[in-house]
Amino acid sequence: MWRERAFMAVLLLLVHKIHGGCPPSSCGKISNISYPFRLKGDPEKCGEERYELGCENNVTVLYLYSAKYHVQAINYKKNTVRVVDPALQHHNLSSLPLRFLSRSNFSDTYTQKYFYQSDPYQAGLRASVNWESLSFSHIVFVNCNHSVREKEKYVESGEWVKWEGKGYSYAIGGDLKAEDLEVGCEVKLVAPTSLSTYNNHSYTSMHTALAYGFEISWMQLACQKHCPVFYKDCYFDSSKQKLKCRQALLNNGTVSILQLYISLFNIAFFLSAMNK
Ligand SMILES: *[C@@H]1O[C@H](CO)[C@@H](O)[C@H](O)[C@H]1NC(C)=O
Ligand SMILES: *[C@@H]1O[C@H](CO)[C@@H](O)[C@H](O)[C@H]1NC(C)=O
Ligand SMILES: *[C@@H]1O[C@H](CO)[C@@H](O)[C@H](O)[C@H]1NC(C)=O
Ligand SMILES: *[C@@H]1O[C@H](CO)[C@@H](O)[C@H](O)[C@H]1NC(C)=O
Ligand SMILES: *[C@@H]1O[C@H](CO)[C@@H](O)[C@H](O)[C@H]1NC(C)=O
Ligand SMILES: *[C@@H]1O[C@H](CO)[C@@H](O)[C@H](O)[C@H]1NC(C)=O
């Protein structure tokens, strides 16, 4: 037992990196840019390279899978950042996101990744982790060759959205199940929102939800920092407003081979990151 304790203490010492001495940066309405973020041009010791934000025309920009999103808010307690597609204009119902984006773009959605190989941001709701702090749903745009009146989910958007000027266009709130897709309809665009209170019978309301944007998280990194050894068992406790590590040891107080294995990978990752 003492061996495991000592092993863990050494890990804690190794893995904790100090990020002091960096005052928050500011760009436009986002005035508190701090760890893990840094703004382009900030000293390298401030924030992580993978979380570097841009400042373009007084707007804070986040790079996600080679697309740009405008930062609306950062919540350092929940470890979330809310972003919006730059093409969405609040009161212009014809404005649509530039990019197709859904939960499946995020590599960790369906498979557990080791920290060192995970994407910087997560949107997934993996079963093993309680990510109740993150609300992420989709608006699906479809174009049909016939009018779909009988399906409640199909909300007409044709007044504002025309796909190649043809067909009947609809927006659907929530996830589209295979049986919901009518024959003769084609999915044109999927875009996320984290506003869960929109009215799914009104296109105006759906558009407002899109323009509100969506939240993504740096939970994987936060858990790694917070519970360095057994990162995968970390979650946000919304009643206490903080990250909680789950019991890392198995019930009988031993460490499984898999957990040790993951830890060693993480140490290797951090050592290589520190030596850069
Ligand atoms: C940038 O945005 C901030 C906050 O919205 C505003 O106070 C400031 O005047 C803007 N600066 C420029 C140059 O537009
Ligand atoms: C900015 O964020 C830091 C880190 O979470 C926090 O300590 C600080 O209180 C925040 N400042 C403001 C003005 O919100
Ligand atoms: C609204 O958005 C559409 C599509 O992006 C664009 O063509 C149109 O010019 C915008 N209208 C206004 C008033 O900005
Ligand atoms: C998300 O994935 C889709 C399908 O693979 C791709 O077309 C789209 O460009 C991706 N979105 C972003 C923002 O990379
Ligand atoms: C619309 O939203 C309500 C409440 O969130 C939900 O109960 C209902 O199933 C949704 N309807 C459709 C067609 O998705
Ligand atoms: C719509 O397309 C489907 C499949 O391509 C076809 O079977 C159907 O006849 C078309 N309906 C109309 C009204 O054109």
Coordinates of C-alpha atoms and ligand atoms in Angstrom, one line a residue:
M1 CA 0.0 0.0 0.0
W2 CA 2.7 2.5 0.9
R3 CA 4.3 1.9 -2.4
E4 CA 1.2 2.9 -4.2
R5 CA 0.9 6.0 -2.1
A6 CA 4.5 7.0 -2.7
F7 CA 4.1 6.2 -6.4
M8 CA 1.1 8.5 -6.6
A9 CA 2.8 11.3 -4.6
V10 CA 5.7 11.3 -7.1
L11 CA 3.3 11.4 -9.9
L12 CA 1.5 14.4 -8.4
L13 CA 4.9 16.2 -8.1
L14 CA 5.8 15.4 -11.7
V15 CA 2.6 16.3 -13.3
H16 CA 1.8 19.6 -11.8
K17 CA 3.1 22.4 -13.9
I18 CA 3.2 25.9 -12.6
H19 CA 1.4 28.6 -14.6
G20 CA 1.8 31.6 -12.4
G21 CA 2.7 35.0 -13.4
C22 CA 0.4 35.4 -16.4
P23 CA -2.1 38.2 -16.1
P24 CA -5.4 37.4 -18.0
S25 CA -5.5 38.6 -21.6
S26 CA -8.4 40.4 -23.2
C27 CA -9.9 40.6 -26.6
G28 CA -13.2 42.3 -27.4
K29 CA -15.9 41.2 -25.0
I30 CA -13.8 38.3 -23.6
S31 CA -11.8 40.0 -20.9
N32 CA -10.6 37.1 -18.9
I33 CA -8.4 34.8 -21.1
S34 CA -6.4 32.7 -18.8
Y35 CA -5.1 29.1 -18.4
P36 CA -5.5 26.8 -20.3
F37 CA -6.0 29.5 -23.0
R38 CA -3.6 32.1 -24.2
L39 CA -4.0 34.7 -26.8
K40 CA -1.7 34.7 -29.9
G41 CA 1.3 36.7 -28.9
D42 CA 1.2 35.9 -25.2
P43 CA 4.3 34.4 -23.7
E44 CA 4.6 30.7 -24.3
K45 CA 4.5 29.8 -20.6
C46 CA 1.0 31.2 -20.5
G47 CA -1.6 28.7 -21.4
E48 CA -1.2 25.7 -23.6
E49 CA -0.3 25.8 -27.2
R50 CA -3.3 23.7 -28.2
Y51 CA -5.6 26.3 -26.6
E52 CA -4.3 29.3 -28.3
L53 CA -7.0 31.8 -29.2
G54 CA -6.8 34.5 -31.8
C55 CA -8.0 38.1 -31.7
E56 CA -9.4 39.2 -35.1
N57 CA -11.1 42.6 -35.5
N58 CA -11.7 42.7 -31.7
V59 CA -13.3 39.3 -31.7
T60 CA -11.8 36.3 -29.8
V61 CA -11.4 33.4 -32.2
L62 CA -11.2 29.7 -31.3
Y63 CA -9.8 27.2 -33.8
L64 CA -11.6 23.9 -34.0
Y65 CA -10.8 21.3 -36.6
S66 CA -9.4 24.0 -38.9
A67 CA -12.5 26.1 -38.6
K68 CA -12.9 29.4 -36.8
Y69 CA -15.5 30.1 -34.2
H70 CA -16.2 33.2 -32.3
V71 CA -15.9 32.9 -28.5
Q72 CA -19.0 34.1 -26.6
A73 CA -18.1 33.1 -23.1
I74 CA -15.6 31.1 -21.1
N75 CA -16.6 29.3 -17.9
Y76 CA -13.5 28.4 -15.9
K77 CA -15.5 26.6 -13.3
K78 CA -17.3 24.3 -15.6
N79 CA -14.3 24.1 -18.0
T80 CA -16.5 25.1 -20.9
V81 CA -16.2 27.6 -23.7
R82 CA -19.2 28.8 -25.7
V83 CA -18.5 29.5 -29.3
V84 CA -20.6 30.4 -32.4
D85 CA -20.1 30.0 -36.1
P86 CA -19.0 33.3 -37.4
A87 CA -21.6 33.4 -40.2
L88 CA -24.6 33.3 -37.9
Q89 CA -26.2 36.7 -37.5
H90 CA -28.6 37.1 -34.6
H91 CA -31.6 38.7 -36.4
N92 CA -31.0 37.4 -39.8
L93 CA -32.9 34.2 -40.1
S94 CA -31.3 33.4 -43.5
S95 CA -27.9 33.3 -42.0
L96 CA -26.6 29.8 -41.6
P97 CA -23.4 28.3 -40.1
L98 CA -20.5 28.0 -42.6
R99 CA -19.5 24.6 -41.3
F100 CA -21.2 21.3 -40.7
L101 CA -20.5 20.2 -37.2
S102 CA -22.0 17.6 -34.9
R103 CA -21.0 15.6 -31.9
S104 CA -19.4 13.0 -34.1
N105 CA -16.7 15.4 -35.2
F106 CA -15.2 15.1 -31.7
S107 CA -13.0 12.1 -31.6
D108 CA -13.8 11.2 -28.0
T109 CA -17.6 10.9 -28.5
Y110 CA -17.7 7.2 -29.2
T111 CA -14.4 5.9 -28.0
Q112 CA -12.4 6.5 -24.9
K113 CA -9.1 8.2 -25.7
Y114 CA -6.0 8.4 -23.6
F115 CA -5.4 12.0 -22.6
Y116 CA -2.4 12.4 -24.8
Q117 CA -4.2 11.4 -27.9
S118 CA -7.5 13.2 -27.3
D119 CA -8.6 16.3 -29.1
P120 CA -8.3 19.6 -27.2
Y121 CA -12.0 20.0 -26.9
Q122 CA -14.8 17.5 -26.0
A123 CA -18.5 17.6 -26.7
G124 CA -19.2 14.0 -26.0
L125 CA -21.3 12.5 -23.3
R126 CA -19.4 9.4 -22.8
A127 CA -21.2 6.9 -20.7
S128 CA -18.3 6.5 -18.2
V129 CA -18.3 10.2 -17.4
N130 CA -21.0 12.4 -16.0
W131 CA -20.8 15.5 -18.0
E132 CA -24.1 17.0 -17.0
S133 CA -22.6 20.4 -17.2
L134 CA -22.4 20.2 -21.0
S135 CA -25.6 20.6 -23.0
F136 CA -25.0 19.9 -26.7
S137 CA -27.8 19.2 -29.2
H138 CA -28.3 19.6 -32.9
I139 CA -30.4 21.4 -35.4
V140 CA -30.6 19.5 -38.6
F141 CA -31.5 21.2 -41.9
V142 CA -33.1 19.0 -44.5
N143 CA -34.3 19.7 -48.1
C144 CA -37.1 17.6 -49.5
N145 CA -38.6 17.1 -52.9
H146 CA -42.1 17.1 -51.4
S147 CA -43.9 18.9 -48.6
V148 CA -43.7 17.1 -45.2
R149 CA -46.7 18.2 -43.2
E150 CA -47.5 15.1 -41.2
K151 CA -44.3 15.0 -39.3
E152 CA -44.3 17.3 -36.2
K153 CA -40.5 17.4 -36.0
Y154 CA -40.2 19.1 -39.4
V155 CA -40.4 22.8 -39.0
E156 CA -40.7 24.9 -42.1
S157 CA -37.7 27.1 -42.8
G158 CA -38.3 27.7 -46.5
E159 CA -39.2 31.3 -46.0
W160 CA -35.6 32.0 -45.0
V161 CA -33.5 29.1 -46.1
K162 CA -33.4 27.9 -49.7
W163 CA -31.1 25.1 -50.9
E164 CA -30.1 25.7 -54.5
G165 CA -33.4 27.4 -54.8
K166 CA -35.3 24.1 -54.9
G167 CA -37.5 21.9 -52.8
Y168 CA -39.0 22.2 -49.4
S169 CA -36.7 23.1 -46.6
Y170 CA -37.1 22.2 -42.9
A171 CA -35.2 22.3 -39.7
I172 CA -35.4 19.6 -37.1
G173 CA -34.5 20.1 -33.5
G174 CA -32.7 17.4 -31.6
D175 CA -31.2 14.3 -33.0
L176 CA -32.5 12.9 -36.2
K177 CA -33.2 9.2 -36.0
A178 CA -33.1 7.1 -39.2
E179 CA -36.9 6.6 -39.1
D180 CA -37.4 10.4 -39.0
L181 CA -35.7 10.9 -42.3
E182 CA -38.4 10.9 -45.0
V183 CA -37.7 9.4 -48.4
G184 CA -36.9 12.2 -50.8
C185 CA -35.3 14.4 -48.1
E186 CA -31.6 15.1 -47.8
V187 CA -29.7 16.4 -44.9
K188 CA -28.0 19.6 -45.9
L189 CA -26.5 20.8 -42.7
V190 CA -26.1 19.9 -39.0
A191 CA -25.2 22.5 -36.5
P192 CA -24.9 22.4 -32.7
T193 CA -26.5 24.5 -30.0
S194 CA -26.3 24.4 -26.3
L195 CA -29.5 26.4 -25.7
S196 CA -31.8 23.7 -24.6
T197 CA -34.9 25.8 -24.0
Y198 CA -35.7 26.7 -27.6
N199 CA -39.1 26.0 -29.0
N200 CA -38.7 23.1 -31.4
H201 CA -41.9 24.2 -33.3
S202 CA -40.5 27.5 -34.4
Y203 CA -37.7 28.2 -36.8
T204 CA -37.2 31.6 -35.3
S205 CA -36.5 30.0 -32.0
M206 CA -34.2 27.4 -33.5
H207 CA -32.2 30.1 -35.2
T208 CA -31.9 32.0 -31.9
A209 CA -30.5 28.8 -30.4
L210 CA -27.9 28.5 -33.2
A211 CA -26.9 32.1 -32.8
Y212 CA -26.5 31.5 -29.1
G213 CA -23.8 29.0 -29.9
F214 CA -22.6 25.8 -28.4
E215 CA -20.4 24.8 -25.5
I216 CA -17.4 22.6 -25.7
S217 CA -15.2 21.5 -22.9
W218 CA -11.5 21.0 -22.0
M219 CA -12.6 18.5 -19.4
Q220 CA -10.0 15.9 -20.5
L221 CA -7.2 18.4 -19.7
A222 CA -8.9 19.7 -16.6
C223 CA -9.3 16.1 -15.2
Q224 CA -5.7 15.3 -16.2
K225 CA -4.5 18.3 -14.1
H226 CA -6.9 17.8 -11.3
C227 CA -6.6 14.0 -10.9
P228 CA -3.4 13.3 -12.7
V229 CA -3.2 9.5 -12.2
F230 CA -6.6 8.2 -13.0
Y231 CA -7.9 10.9 -15.2
K232 CA -10.8 9.1 -16.7
D233 CA -12.8 9.2 -13.5
C234 CA -13.4 12.9 -13.2
Y235 CA -16.7 14.7 -13.5
F236 CA -18.2 18.1 -12.8
D237 CA -20.3 18.2 -9.7
S238 CA -22.8 20.9 -10.5
S239 CA -24.1 21.2 -6.9
K240 CA -20.6 21.9 -5.6
Q241 CA -19.5 23.7 -8.8
K242 CA -16.3 21.9 -9.0
L243 CA -14.5 19.0 -10.5
K244 CA -14.6 15.7 -8.6
C245 CA -12.3 12.8 -9.1
R246 CA -13.9 9.5 -8.7
Q247 CA -12.3 6.8 -6.4
A248 CA -9.3 5.9 -8.4
L249 CA -8.5 2.7 -6.5
L250 CA -10.5 -0.4 -7.0
N251 CA -12.7 -1.5 -4.2
N252 CA -10.0 -3.7 -2.6
G253 CA -7.6 -0.8 -2.6
T254 CA -5.4 -2.0 -5.5
V255 CA -4.5 -0.4 -8.7
S256 CA -5.3 -2.3 -11.8
I257 CA -2.7 -3.0 -14.4
L258 CA -4.7 -1.0 -16.9
Q259 CA -4.7 2.0 -14.7
L260 CA -1.0 1.8 -14.1
Y261 CA -0.5 1.5 -17.8
I262 CA -2.5 4.6 -18.5
S263 CA -0.6 6.5 -15.8
L264 CA 2.7 5.6 -17.3
F265 CA 1.6 6.9 -20.7
N266 CA 0.5 10.1 -19.1
I267 CA 3.8 10.6 -17.3
A268 CA 5.6 10.0 -20.5
F269 CA 3.4 12.5 -22.3
F270 CA 3.9 15.2 -19.6
L271 CA 7.7 14.7 -19.5
S272 CA 7.9 15.1 -23.2
A273 CA 5.7 18.2 -23.1
M274 CA 7.9 19.7 -20.3
N275 CA 11.1 19.1 -22.2
K276 CA 10.0 21.0 -25.2
Ligands
LIG1 C1 -13.4 46.1 -28.7 O1 -14.4 45.6 -27.9 C2 -14.6 46.2 -26.6 C3 -15.6 45.4 -25.8 O2 -16.7 45.0 -26.6 C4 -14.9 47.6 -26.8 O3 -15.1 48.2 -25.5 C5 -13.9 48.3 -27.6 O4 -14.2 49.7 -27.8 C6 -13.6 47.6 -28.9 N1 -12.5 48.2 -29.6 C7 -12.5 48.4 -30.9 C8 -11.2 49.0 -31.4 O5 -13.5 48.3 -31.6
LIG2 C1 -10.6 35.3 -14.4 O1 -10.3 33.9 -14.3 C2 -9.5 33.5 -13.2 C3 -9.1 32.0 -13.4 O2 -10.3 31.2 -13.4 C4 -10.1 33.8 -11.9 O3 -9.3 33.5 -10.9 C5 -10.4 35.3 -11.9 O4 -11.2 35.6 -10.7 C6 -11.3 35.7 -13.1 N1 -11.4 37.2 -13.1 C7 -12.5 37.8 -13.5 C8 -12.5 39.3 -13.5 O5 -13.5 37.1 -13.8
LIG3 C1 -28.7 37.6 -44.1 O1 -27.9 36.4 -44.4 C2 -27.9 36.0 -45.8 C3 -27.2 34.6 -45.9 O2 -26.0 34.7 -45.3 C4 -27.2 37.1 -46.6 O3 -27.2 36.8 -47.9 C5 -28.0 38.4 -46.4 O4 -27.3 39.5 -47.0 C6 -28.1 38.7 -44.9 N1 -28.9 39.9 -44.7 C7 -28.5 41.0 -44.0 C8 -29.5 42.1 -43.9 O5 -27.4 41.1 -43.6
LIG4 C1 -17.3 17.6 -39.3 O1 -17.4 16.4 -40.0 C2 -18.0 16.6 -41.3 C3 -18.2 15.2 -41.8 O2 -17.0 14.5 -41.7 C4 -17.1 17.5 -42.1 O3 -17.7 17.7 -43.4 C5 -17.0 18.9 -41.4 O4 -16.2 19.7 -42.2 C6 -16.5 18.7 -40.0 N1 -16.6 20.0 -39.4 C7 -15.6 20.7 -39.0 C8 -15.8 22.0 -38.4 O5 -14.4 20.3 -39.2
LIG5 C1 -40.0 19.4 -28.5 O1 -39.5 19.7 -27.2 C2 -40.3 19.2 -26.2 C3 -39.8 19.8 -24.9 O2 -38.4 19.9 -24.9 C4 -40.1 17.7 -26.2 O3 -40.9 17.1 -25.2 C5 -40.7 17.2 -27.6 O4 -40.5 15.8 -27.7 C6 -40.0 17.9 -28.7 N1 -40.7 17.6 -29.9 C7 -40.1 17.1 -31.0 C8 -40.9 16.9 -32.2 O5 -38.9 16.9 -31.0
LIG6 C1 -38.7 12.3 -54.2 O1 -37.5 11.5 -54.3 C2 -37.8 10.1 -54.0 C3 -36.4 9.4 -53.9 O2 -35.4 10.0 -54.7 C4 -38.6 9.5 -55.1 O3 -38.9 8.2 -54.9 C5 -39.9 10.3 -55.2 O4 -40.7 9.9 -56.2 C6 -39.7 11.8 -55.3 N1 -41.0 12.5 -55.1 C7 -41.3 13.5 -55.8 C8 -42.7 14.2 -55.4 O5 -40.7 13.9 -56.7

